[in-house]
Amino acid sequence: MTSKRISFRKKLALEITKITRADVARQHPLQTLFWECTLRCNAACRHCGSDCKVSPESKDMPVADFLRVIDTITPHVNPNQVLVIFTGGEALVRNDIEQCGIELYRRGYPWGIVSNGYVLTEKRLLSLRKAGLHAMTISLDGFAEAHDWLRRVPNGFQKATQAIQLLTKTTDIVWDVVTCANQQNIDSLAEFKDYLLSLGVKQWRIFTIFPVGRAAENPELQLSDEQFTQLMNFIADTRKEGRIHVSYGCEGFLGGYEAEVRDTFYHCDAGITVGSILHDGSISACPSIRADYSQGNIYHDDFLTVWENKFEKFRNRSWMKKGICSDCKMYRYCEGNGFHLRDGNGHLLVCHYNRLVK
């Protein structure tokens, strides 16, 4: 199996995108703010990057502490243009999400949740909607055997499916389904696509699993290079088919597959338009990034001061041009791949482009 070459026309588009992205980095408008509102979780996923537990040692951050940060940000942004996303752990194990959500809504912020869906009931969904819920993502990683194997929760597939069925009945929420491709589900994705369509799913995102946290100890989670290319072809073909809107996550630069498996060319927005407040108050970018790259803490730093002055490592990534990136011709477009794929010493863990080029 061979991968796609980058056409001249696509290289030209990549050059234009590079210029545009550099301008965005200079302006770095905060557009998405993640709140890692808990490390508690009702699953024990094999690929968990933060090793969340049912009863972690770290306590949940009080809603009031998070809202104080929001109030310092509000005078300097247009709240309608900043999406706040609750993540975890499992955000829905907190019973005060609605309390925080309604306060965000009153301040003009749209907000959403990333969830496994296991505790989402009709009553809870109604409560969340009344609090202004704008967006939701549910994880479903293939059919029952594959999903429950990955998430290690009895009847997890059934619970997640029920959550999706609840969302299909709504018209006021932007929602999608996320699937982590791995050795257990790669060969059944076509059949699984039909299953999602039967549920009424219209938006589907597929990610691959990177070797951090528990995932580093589970080789079955990683696709072979051939399977990775197979996945790209599947996504590209499904997009052409047009029955369901599928895209590959913001994982890394994909060479000839750019603009064919996603709506846009690759870019990593961590620290550029995406920020996060972690469970302990740490100020970071995408919550998938290692704690080594936190830039401050809300309990002794002003969030916006940190955002404006301490994110240079995210916005000027010339330091990433080392190791296998040092002489790579594609560095000008990918700038060292996704920030979450760098270890604590800044070394690249996975290069998606090299997995495709044979």
CSV table of C-alpha atoms in Angstrom, one decimal:
chain,number,residue,atom,x,y,z
A,1,MET,CA,0.0,0.0,0.0
A,2,THR,CA,1.4,3.4,-1.0
A,3,SER,CA,0.5,6.8,0.2
A,4,LYS,CA,-0.5,9.9,-1.8
A,5,ARG,CA,2.0,12.4,-3.2
A,6,ILE,CA,1.6,16.1,-2.6
A,7,SER,CA,0.5,17.8,-5.8
A,8,PHE,CA,1.9,21.1,-6.9
A,9,ARG,CA,-1.5,22.7,-6.4
A,10,LYS,CA,-1.7,21.3,-2.8
A,11,LYS,CA,1.8,22.6,-2.1
A,12,LEU,CA,0.7,26.1,-3.2
A,13,ALA,CA,-2.3,25.9,-0.9
A,14,LEU,CA,0.0,24.7,2.0
A,15,GLU,CA,2.2,27.8,1.4
A,16,ILE,CA,-0.7,30.1,1.7
A,17,THR,CA,-2.0,28.3,4.8
A,18,LYS,CA,1.5,28.7,6.3
A,19,ILE,CA,1.4,32.4,5.9
A,20,THR,CA,-2.2,32.6,7.4
A,21,ARG,CA,-1.3,30.4,10.3
A,22,ALA,CA,1.7,32.6,11.2
A,23,ASP,CA,-0.6,35.6,11.3
A,24,VAL,CA,-3.0,33.8,13.6
A,25,ALA,CA,-0.1,32.8,15.9
A,26,ARG,CA,1.0,36.4,16.1
A,27,GLN,CA,-2.5,37.5,17.1
A,28,HIS,CA,-3.2,34.3,19.2
A,29,PRO,CA,-6.9,35.0,19.9
A,30,LEU,CA,-8.3,32.8,22.6
A,31,GLN,CA,-11.1,30.8,20.9
A,32,THR,CA,-11.3,27.6,22.9
A,33,LEU,CA,-10.8,27.1,26.6
A,34,PHE,CA,-10.8,23.6,28.1
A,35,TRP,CA,-11.5,23.1,31.8
A,36,GLU,CA,-10.2,19.8,33.1
A,37,CYS,CA,-12.8,19.9,35.8
A,38,THR,CA,-12.1,16.6,37.4
A,39,LEU,CA,-9.7,13.6,37.3
A,40,ARG,CA,-12.5,11.3,38.5
A,41,CYS,CA,-13.7,8.9,35.9
A,42,ASN,CA,-16.1,6.0,35.7
A,43,ALA,CA,-14.0,4.2,33.1
A,44,ALA,CA,-10.5,2.7,33.1
A,45,CYS,CA,-9.5,3.3,29.5
A,46,ARG,CA,-6.4,1.4,28.2
A,47,HIS,CA,-5.3,4.6,26.4
A,48,CYS,CA,-5.8,7.1,29.2
A,49,GLY,CA,-3.1,9.7,29.0
A,50,SER,CA,-3.7,11.1,32.5
A,51,ASP,CA,-4.3,7.9,34.3
A,52,CYS,CA,-7.6,9.0,35.7
A,53,LYS,CA,-9.2,7.1,38.6
A,54,VAL,CA,-12.5,6.7,40.3
A,55,SER,CA,-11.2,8.4,43.4
A,56,PRO,CA,-8.0,10.3,42.5
A,57,GLU,CA,-5.9,12.0,45.2
A,58,SER,CA,-6.5,15.4,43.6
A,59,LYS,CA,-9.8,17.0,44.5
A,60,ASP,CA,-12.1,18.7,42.0
A,61,MET,CA,-11.5,22.4,41.5
A,62,PRO,CA,-14.4,24.5,42.9
A,63,VAL,CA,-16.6,26.1,40.3
A,64,ALA,CA,-16.1,29.4,42.0
A,65,ASP,CA,-12.3,29.2,41.3
A,66,PHE,CA,-12.9,28.6,37.6
A,67,LEU,CA,-15.5,31.3,37.3
A,68,ARG,CA,-13.1,33.8,38.9
A,69,VAL,CA,-10.7,33.2,36.0
A,70,ILE,CA,-13.5,33.5,33.5
A,71,ASP,CA,-14.4,36.9,35.0
A,72,THR,CA,-10.8,38.1,34.5
A,73,ILE,CA,-10.9,37.1,30.9
A,74,THR,CA,-14.4,38.4,30.0
A,75,PRO,CA,-13.5,42.2,29.7
A,76,HIS,CA,-10.8,41.3,27.1
A,77,VAL,CA,-12.6,38.9,24.8
A,78,ASN,CA,-15.9,38.6,23.0
A,79,PRO,CA,-17.5,35.8,25.1
A,80,ASN,CA,-19.7,34.6,22.2
A,81,GLN,CA,-16.5,33.7,20.3
A,82,VAL,CA,-14.8,31.7,23.1
A,83,LEU,CA,-16.0,28.1,23.5
A,84,VAL,CA,-15.6,26.6,27.0
A,85,ILE,CA,-15.3,22.8,27.0
A,86,PHE,CA,-15.6,20.7,30.2
A,87,THR,CA,-13.3,17.7,30.1
A,88,GLY,CA,-11.8,15.3,32.6
A,89,GLY,CA,-11.7,12.5,33.7
A,90,GLU,CA,-15.4,12.3,33.1
A,91,ALA,CA,-17.0,15.7,33.4
A,92,LEU,CA,-20.5,14.3,34.1
A,93,VAL,CA,-19.4,12.7,37.4
A,94,ARG,CA,-19.6,16.2,38.7
A,95,ASN,CA,-23.1,17.2,39.9
A,96,ASP,CA,-22.4,20.9,39.6
A,97,ILE,CA,-21.7,21.1,35.9
A,98,GLU,CA,-25.1,22.8,35.4
A,99,GLN,CA,-24.2,25.4,38.0
A,100,CYS,CA,-21.1,26.3,36.2
A,101,GLY,CA,-22.8,26.1,32.8
A,102,ILE,CA,-25.6,28.5,33.6
A,103,GLU,CA,-23.0,31.0,34.9
A,104,LEU,CA,-21.1,30.7,31.7
A,105,TYR,CA,-24.3,31.1,29.7
A,106,ARG,CA,-25.2,34.3,31.6
A,107,ARG,CA,-21.8,35.7,30.8
A,108,GLY,CA,-22.3,34.9,27.1
A,109,TYR,CA,-20.0,31.9,26.7
A,110,PRO,CA,-21.1,28.9,24.7
A,111,TRP,CA,-20.0,25.7,26.5
A,112,GLY,CA,-19.7,22.0,25.8
A,113,ILE,CA,-18.7,18.7,27.2
A,114,VAL,CA,-16.5,15.8,26.2
A,115,SER,CA,-18.0,12.6,27.7
A,116,ASN,CA,-18.1,8.9,27.5
A,117,GLY,CA,-21.8,9.2,27.9
A,118,TYR,CA,-22.2,6.4,30.6
A,119,VAL,CA,-24.2,8.5,33.0
A,120,LEU,CA,-26.1,10.6,30.5
A,121,THR,CA,-29.8,10.1,31.1
A,122,GLU,CA,-32.8,11.9,29.6
A,123,LYS,CA,-33.2,13.8,32.8
A,124,ARG,CA,-29.6,14.9,33.0
A,125,LEU,CA,-29.5,15.9,29.4
A,126,LEU,CA,-32.5,18.1,29.9
A,127,SER,CA,-30.9,19.7,32.9
A,128,LEU,CA,-27.7,20.4,30.9
A,129,ARG,CA,-29.7,21.9,28.1
A,130,LYS,CA,-31.6,24.2,30.5
A,131,ALA,CA,-28.2,25.4,31.7
A,132,GLY,CA,-27.2,26.4,28.2
A,133,LEU,CA,-25.3,23.3,26.8
A,134,HIS,CA,-24.1,24.2,23.3
A,135,ALA,CA,-22.0,21.2,22.2
A,136,MET,CA,-21.2,17.6,23.2
A,137,THR,CA,-18.9,14.9,22.1
A,138,ILE,CA,-19.5,11.2,22.9
A,139,SER,CA,-16.8,8.5,22.6
A,140,LEU,CA,-17.8,5.3,20.9
A,141,ASP,CA,-14.9,3.1,19.8
A,142,GLY,CA,-16.5,0.5,17.6
A,143,PHE,CA,-18.9,-2.3,18.3
A,144,ALA,CA,-19.4,-3.8,21.8
A,145,GLU,CA,-16.4,-6.1,22.0
A,146,ALA,CA,-13.9,-3.4,20.7
A,147,HIS,CA,-15.4,-0.5,22.7
A,148,ASP,CA,-15.7,-2.4,26.0
A,149,TRP,CA,-12.2,-3.8,25.6
A,150,LEU,CA,-10.7,-0.3,25.2
A,151,ARG,CA,-12.8,1.4,27.9
A,152,ARG,CA,-12.9,-1.5,30.3
A,153,VAL,CA,-16.4,-0.8,31.4
A,154,PRO,CA,-19.1,-3.5,31.4
A,155,ASN,CA,-21.9,-2.6,28.9
A,156,GLY,CA,-20.0,0.6,28.0
A,157,PHE,CA,-21.0,0.2,24.4
A,158,GLN,CA,-24.7,0.0,25.3
A,159,LYS,CA,-24.4,3.0,27.6
A,160,ALA,CA,-22.6,5.2,25.0
A,161,THR,CA,-25.1,4.2,22.3
A,162,GLN,CA,-28.0,5.2,24.6
A,163,ALA,CA,-26.4,8.6,25.1
A,164,ILE,CA,-26.1,9.0,21.3
A,165,GLN,CA,-29.7,8.1,20.9
A,166,LEU,CA,-30.7,10.8,23.3
A,167,LEU,CA,-28.7,13.4,21.4
A,168,THR,CA,-30.3,12.4,18.1
A,169,LYS,CA,-33.6,13.6,19.6
A,170,THR,CA,-32.2,17.1,20.2
A,171,THR,CA,-32.1,20.1,17.7
A,172,ASP,CA,-30.4,22.7,19.9
A,173,ILE,CA,-27.0,21.0,20.5
A,174,VAL,CA,-24.0,20.6,18.2
A,175,TRP,CA,-22.7,17.1,18.8
A,176,ASP,CA,-20.5,14.4,17.3
A,177,VAL,CA,-19.1,11.0,17.9
A,178,VAL,CA,-15.4,10.3,18.4
A,179,THR,CA,-13.7,7.0,17.7
A,180,CYS,CA,-10.2,6.0,18.6
A,181,ALA,CA,-8.9,3.7,15.8
A,182,ASN,CA,-6.7,0.8,17.1
A,183,GLN,CA,-5.9,-2.9,16.3
A,184,GLN,CA,-9.3,-4.0,17.7
A,185,ASN,CA,-11.5,-1.9,15.4
A,186,ILE,CA,-9.5,-1.0,12.3
A,187,ASP,CA,-11.0,-3.8,10.1
A,188,SER,CA,-14.6,-3.1,11.1
A,189,LEU,CA,-14.8,0.6,10.6
A,190,ALA,CA,-16.8,0.3,7.4
A,191,GLU,CA,-19.4,-1.8,9.1
A,192,PHE,CA,-19.3,0.5,12.1
A,193,LYS,CA,-19.9,3.5,9.9
A,194,ASP,CA,-23.1,2.0,8.8
A,195,TYR,CA,-24.1,1.4,12.4
A,196,LEU,CA,-23.5,5.1,13.2
A,197,LEU,CA,-25.6,6.1,10.3
A,198,SER,CA,-28.4,3.8,11.5
A,199,LEU,CA,-28.3,5.7,14.9
A,200,GLY,CA,-28.6,9.0,13.1
A,201,VAL,CA,-25.0,10.2,13.6
A,202,LYS,CA,-24.0,12.9,11.1
A,203,GLN,CA,-20.7,14.1,12.5
A,204,TRP,CA,-17.9,11.6,13.2
A,205,ARG,CA,-14.3,12.2,14.2
A,206,ILE,CA,-11.6,9.5,14.2
A,207,PHE,CA,-8.4,9.7,16.2
A,208,THR,CA,-5.4,7.4,16.5
A,209,ILE,CA,-3.9,6.7,19.9
A,210,PHE,CA,-0.5,8.2,20.8
A,211,PRO,CA,1.9,6.4,23.2
A,212,VAL,CA,1.5,8.4,26.4
A,213,GLY,CA,0.3,7.3,29.8
A,214,ARG,CA,-1.4,3.8,29.8
A,215,ALA,CA,-1.2,3.8,26.0
A,216,ALA,CA,2.5,3.5,26.1
A,217,GLU,CA,2.2,0.1,27.7
A,218,ASN,CA,-0.4,-1.3,25.2
A,219,PRO,CA,1.1,-2.1,21.8
A,220,GLU,CA,-2.3,-3.3,20.6
A,221,LEU,CA,-3.5,0.3,20.6
A,222,GLN,CA,-1.0,1.4,17.9
A,223,LEU,CA,-1.8,0.9,14.2
A,224,SER,CA,0.9,-0.5,11.9
A,225,ASP,CA,2.1,1.9,9.2
A,226,GLU,CA,0.0,-0.1,6.7
A,227,GLN,CA,-3.1,0.1,8.8
A,228,PHE,CA,-2.5,3.9,9.3
A,229,THR,CA,-2.5,4.4,5.6
A,230,GLN,CA,-5.6,2.1,5.3
A,231,LEU,CA,-7.3,4.4,7.8
A,232,MET,CA,-6.5,7.5,5.8
A,233,ASN,CA,-7.9,5.9,2.6
A,234,PHE,CA,-11.0,4.9,4.5
A,235,ILE,CA,-11.6,8.4,5.7
A,236,ALA,CA,-11.0,9.9,2.3
A,237,ASP,CA,-13.3,7.5,0.6
A,238,THR,CA,-16.0,8.0,3.2
A,239,ARG,CA,-15.8,11.8,2.8
A,240,LYS,CA,-16.3,11.3,-1.0
A,241,GLU,CA,-19.2,9.0,-0.4
A,242,GLY,CA,-20.9,11.8,1.5
A,243,ARG,CA,-23.3,9.9,3.8
A,244,ILE,CA,-21.6,10.9,7.0
A,245,HIS,CA,-19.2,13.8,7.7
A,246,VAL,CA,-16.1,12.1,8.9
A,247,SER,CA,-12.7,13.7,9.6
A,248,TYR,CA,-9.4,12.7,11.1
A,249,GLY,CA,-8.4,14.5,14.3
A,250,CYS,CA,-5.8,17.3,14.6
A,251,GLU,CA,-3.1,14.7,15.1
A,252,GLY,CA,-0.4,15.7,12.7
A,253,PHE,CA,0.7,16.5,9.1
A,254,LEU,CA,-0.5,13.9,6.6
A,255,GLY,CA,1.3,14.8,3.3
A,256,GLY,CA,-0.8,14.0,0.3
A,257,TYR,CA,-3.8,13.3,2.4
A,258,GLU,CA,-4.0,16.9,3.6
A,259,ALA,CA,-7.4,18.5,2.9
A,260,GLU,CA,-8.7,15.0,1.9
A,261,VAL,CA,-9.3,13.6,5.4
A,262,ARG,CA,-10.0,16.9,7.2
A,263,ASP,CA,-11.9,20.1,6.4
A,264,THR,CA,-8.7,22.1,6.6
A,265,PHE,CA,-5.0,21.7,6.2
A,266,TYR,CA,-3.2,20.5,9.3
A,267,HIS,CA,-2.5,22.9,12.1
A,268,CYS,CA,-2.0,22.6,15.8
A,269,ASP,CA,-3.8,25.3,17.7
A,270,ALA,CA,-2.4,24.5,21.1
A,271,GLY,CA,-1.4,27.8,22.8
A,272,ILE,CA,-2.4,29.7,19.7
A,273,THR,CA,-6.2,29.7,19.9
A,274,VAL,CA,-6.6,26.9,22.4
A,275,GLY,CA,-5.9,27.2,26.1
A,276,SER,CA,-6.7,25.1,29.1
A,277,ILE,CA,-7.0,25.2,32.9
A,278,LEU,CA,-6.1,21.8,34.4
A,279,HIS,CA,-7.5,20.2,37.5
A,280,ASP,CA,-4.8,21.6,39.8
A,281,GLY,CA,-5.1,25.1,38.3
A,282,SER,CA,-2.2,24.8,35.9
A,283,ILE,CA,-2.5,27.0,32.8
A,284,SER,CA,-1.7,25.1,29.7
A,285,ALA,CA,-2.8,24.7,26.0
A,286,CYS,CA,-4.5,21.6,24.7
A,287,PRO,CA,-5.3,19.3,27.7
A,288,SER,CA,-3.7,16.4,25.8
A,289,ILE,CA,-0.3,18.0,26.2
A,290,ARG,CA,2.0,16.8,29.0
A,291,ALA,CA,2.1,18.7,32.3
A,292,ASP,CA,5.7,19.6,31.5
A,293,TYR,CA,4.4,22.4,29.3
A,294,SER,CA,2.2,24.2,31.7
A,295,GLN,CA,3.0,27.9,31.8
A,296,GLY,CA,1.6,29.0,35.1
A,297,ASN,CA,-1.2,28.4,37.7
A,298,ILE,CA,-4.4,30.3,38.3
A,299,TYR,CA,-3.8,30.2,42.0
A,300,HIS,CA,-0.8,32.5,41.7
A,301,ASP,CA,-0.9,33.9,38.1
A,302,ASP,CA,-3.3,35.9,36.0
A,303,PHE,CA,-4.5,33.7,33.2
A,304,LEU,CA,-4.4,36.4,30.5
A,305,THR,CA,-1.0,37.6,31.5
A,306,VAL,CA,0.3,34.0,31.1
A,307,TRP,CA,-1.6,33.7,27.8
A,308,GLU,CA,-0.1,36.8,26.4
A,309,ASN,CA,3.5,36.5,27.6
A,310,LYS,CA,4.4,32.9,28.4
A,311,PHE,CA,3.2,30.8,25.4
A,312,GLU,CA,6.0,31.6,23.0
A,313,LYS,CA,7.1,28.0,22.9
A,314,PHE,CA,3.7,27.2,21.4
A,315,ARG,CA,3.6,30.1,18.9
A,316,ASN,CA,7.2,29.9,17.7
A,317,ARG,CA,8.0,26.3,17.1
A,318,SER,CA,11.4,26.6,15.5
A,319,TRP,CA,12.8,24.8,18.5
A,320,MET,CA,11.0,21.7,17.3
A,321,LYS,CA,13.3,21.5,14.2
A,322,LYS,CA,15.5,18.8,15.7
A,323,GLY,CA,15.9,15.1,15.6
A,324,ILE,CA,14.0,13.6,12.6
A,325,CYS,CA,12.5,17.1,12.0
A,326,SER,CA,15.9,18.8,11.5
A,327,ASP,CA,16.3,18.0,7.8
A,328,CYS,CA,12.6,17.2,6.9
A,329,LYS,CA,11.3,19.2,3.9
A,330,MET,CA,7.8,19.0,5.3
A,331,TYR,CA,8.7,20.9,8.5
A,332,ARG,CA,7.7,24.2,6.9
A,333,TYR,CA,4.1,22.9,6.8
A,334,CYS,CA,3.9,20.8,9.9
A,335,GLU,CA,6.2,22.7,12.3
A,336,GLY,CA,7.1,19.6,14.2
A,337,ASN,CA,3.7,17.8,14.3
A,338,GLY,CA,1.1,18.0,17.1
A,339,PHE,CA,2.4,19.5,20.4
A,340,HIS,CA,0.9,16.6,22.3
A,341,LEU,CA,3.3,14.3,20.5
A,342,ARG,CA,6.3,15.8,22.2
A,343,ASP,CA,7.8,14.2,25.3
A,344,GLY,CA,9.0,16.1,28.4
A,345,ASN,CA,12.3,16.7,26.7
A,346,GLY,CA,10.7,18.0,23.5
A,347,HIS,CA,11.5,14.9,21.4
A,348,LEU,CA,8.9,13.8,18.9
A,349,LEU,CA,7.1,10.5,19.8
A,350,VAL,CA,5.3,9.9,16.5
A,351,CYS,CA,5.6,11.3,13.0
A,352,HIS,CA,2.4,10.8,11.0
A,353,TYR,CA,4.0,11.9,7.7
A,354,ASN,CA,6.8,9.3,8.0
A,355,ARG,CA,4.2,6.6,8.7
A,356,LEU,CA,2.7,7.3,5.3
A,357,VAL,CA,5.8,7.9,3.2
A,358,LYS,CA,7.2,4.6,1.9
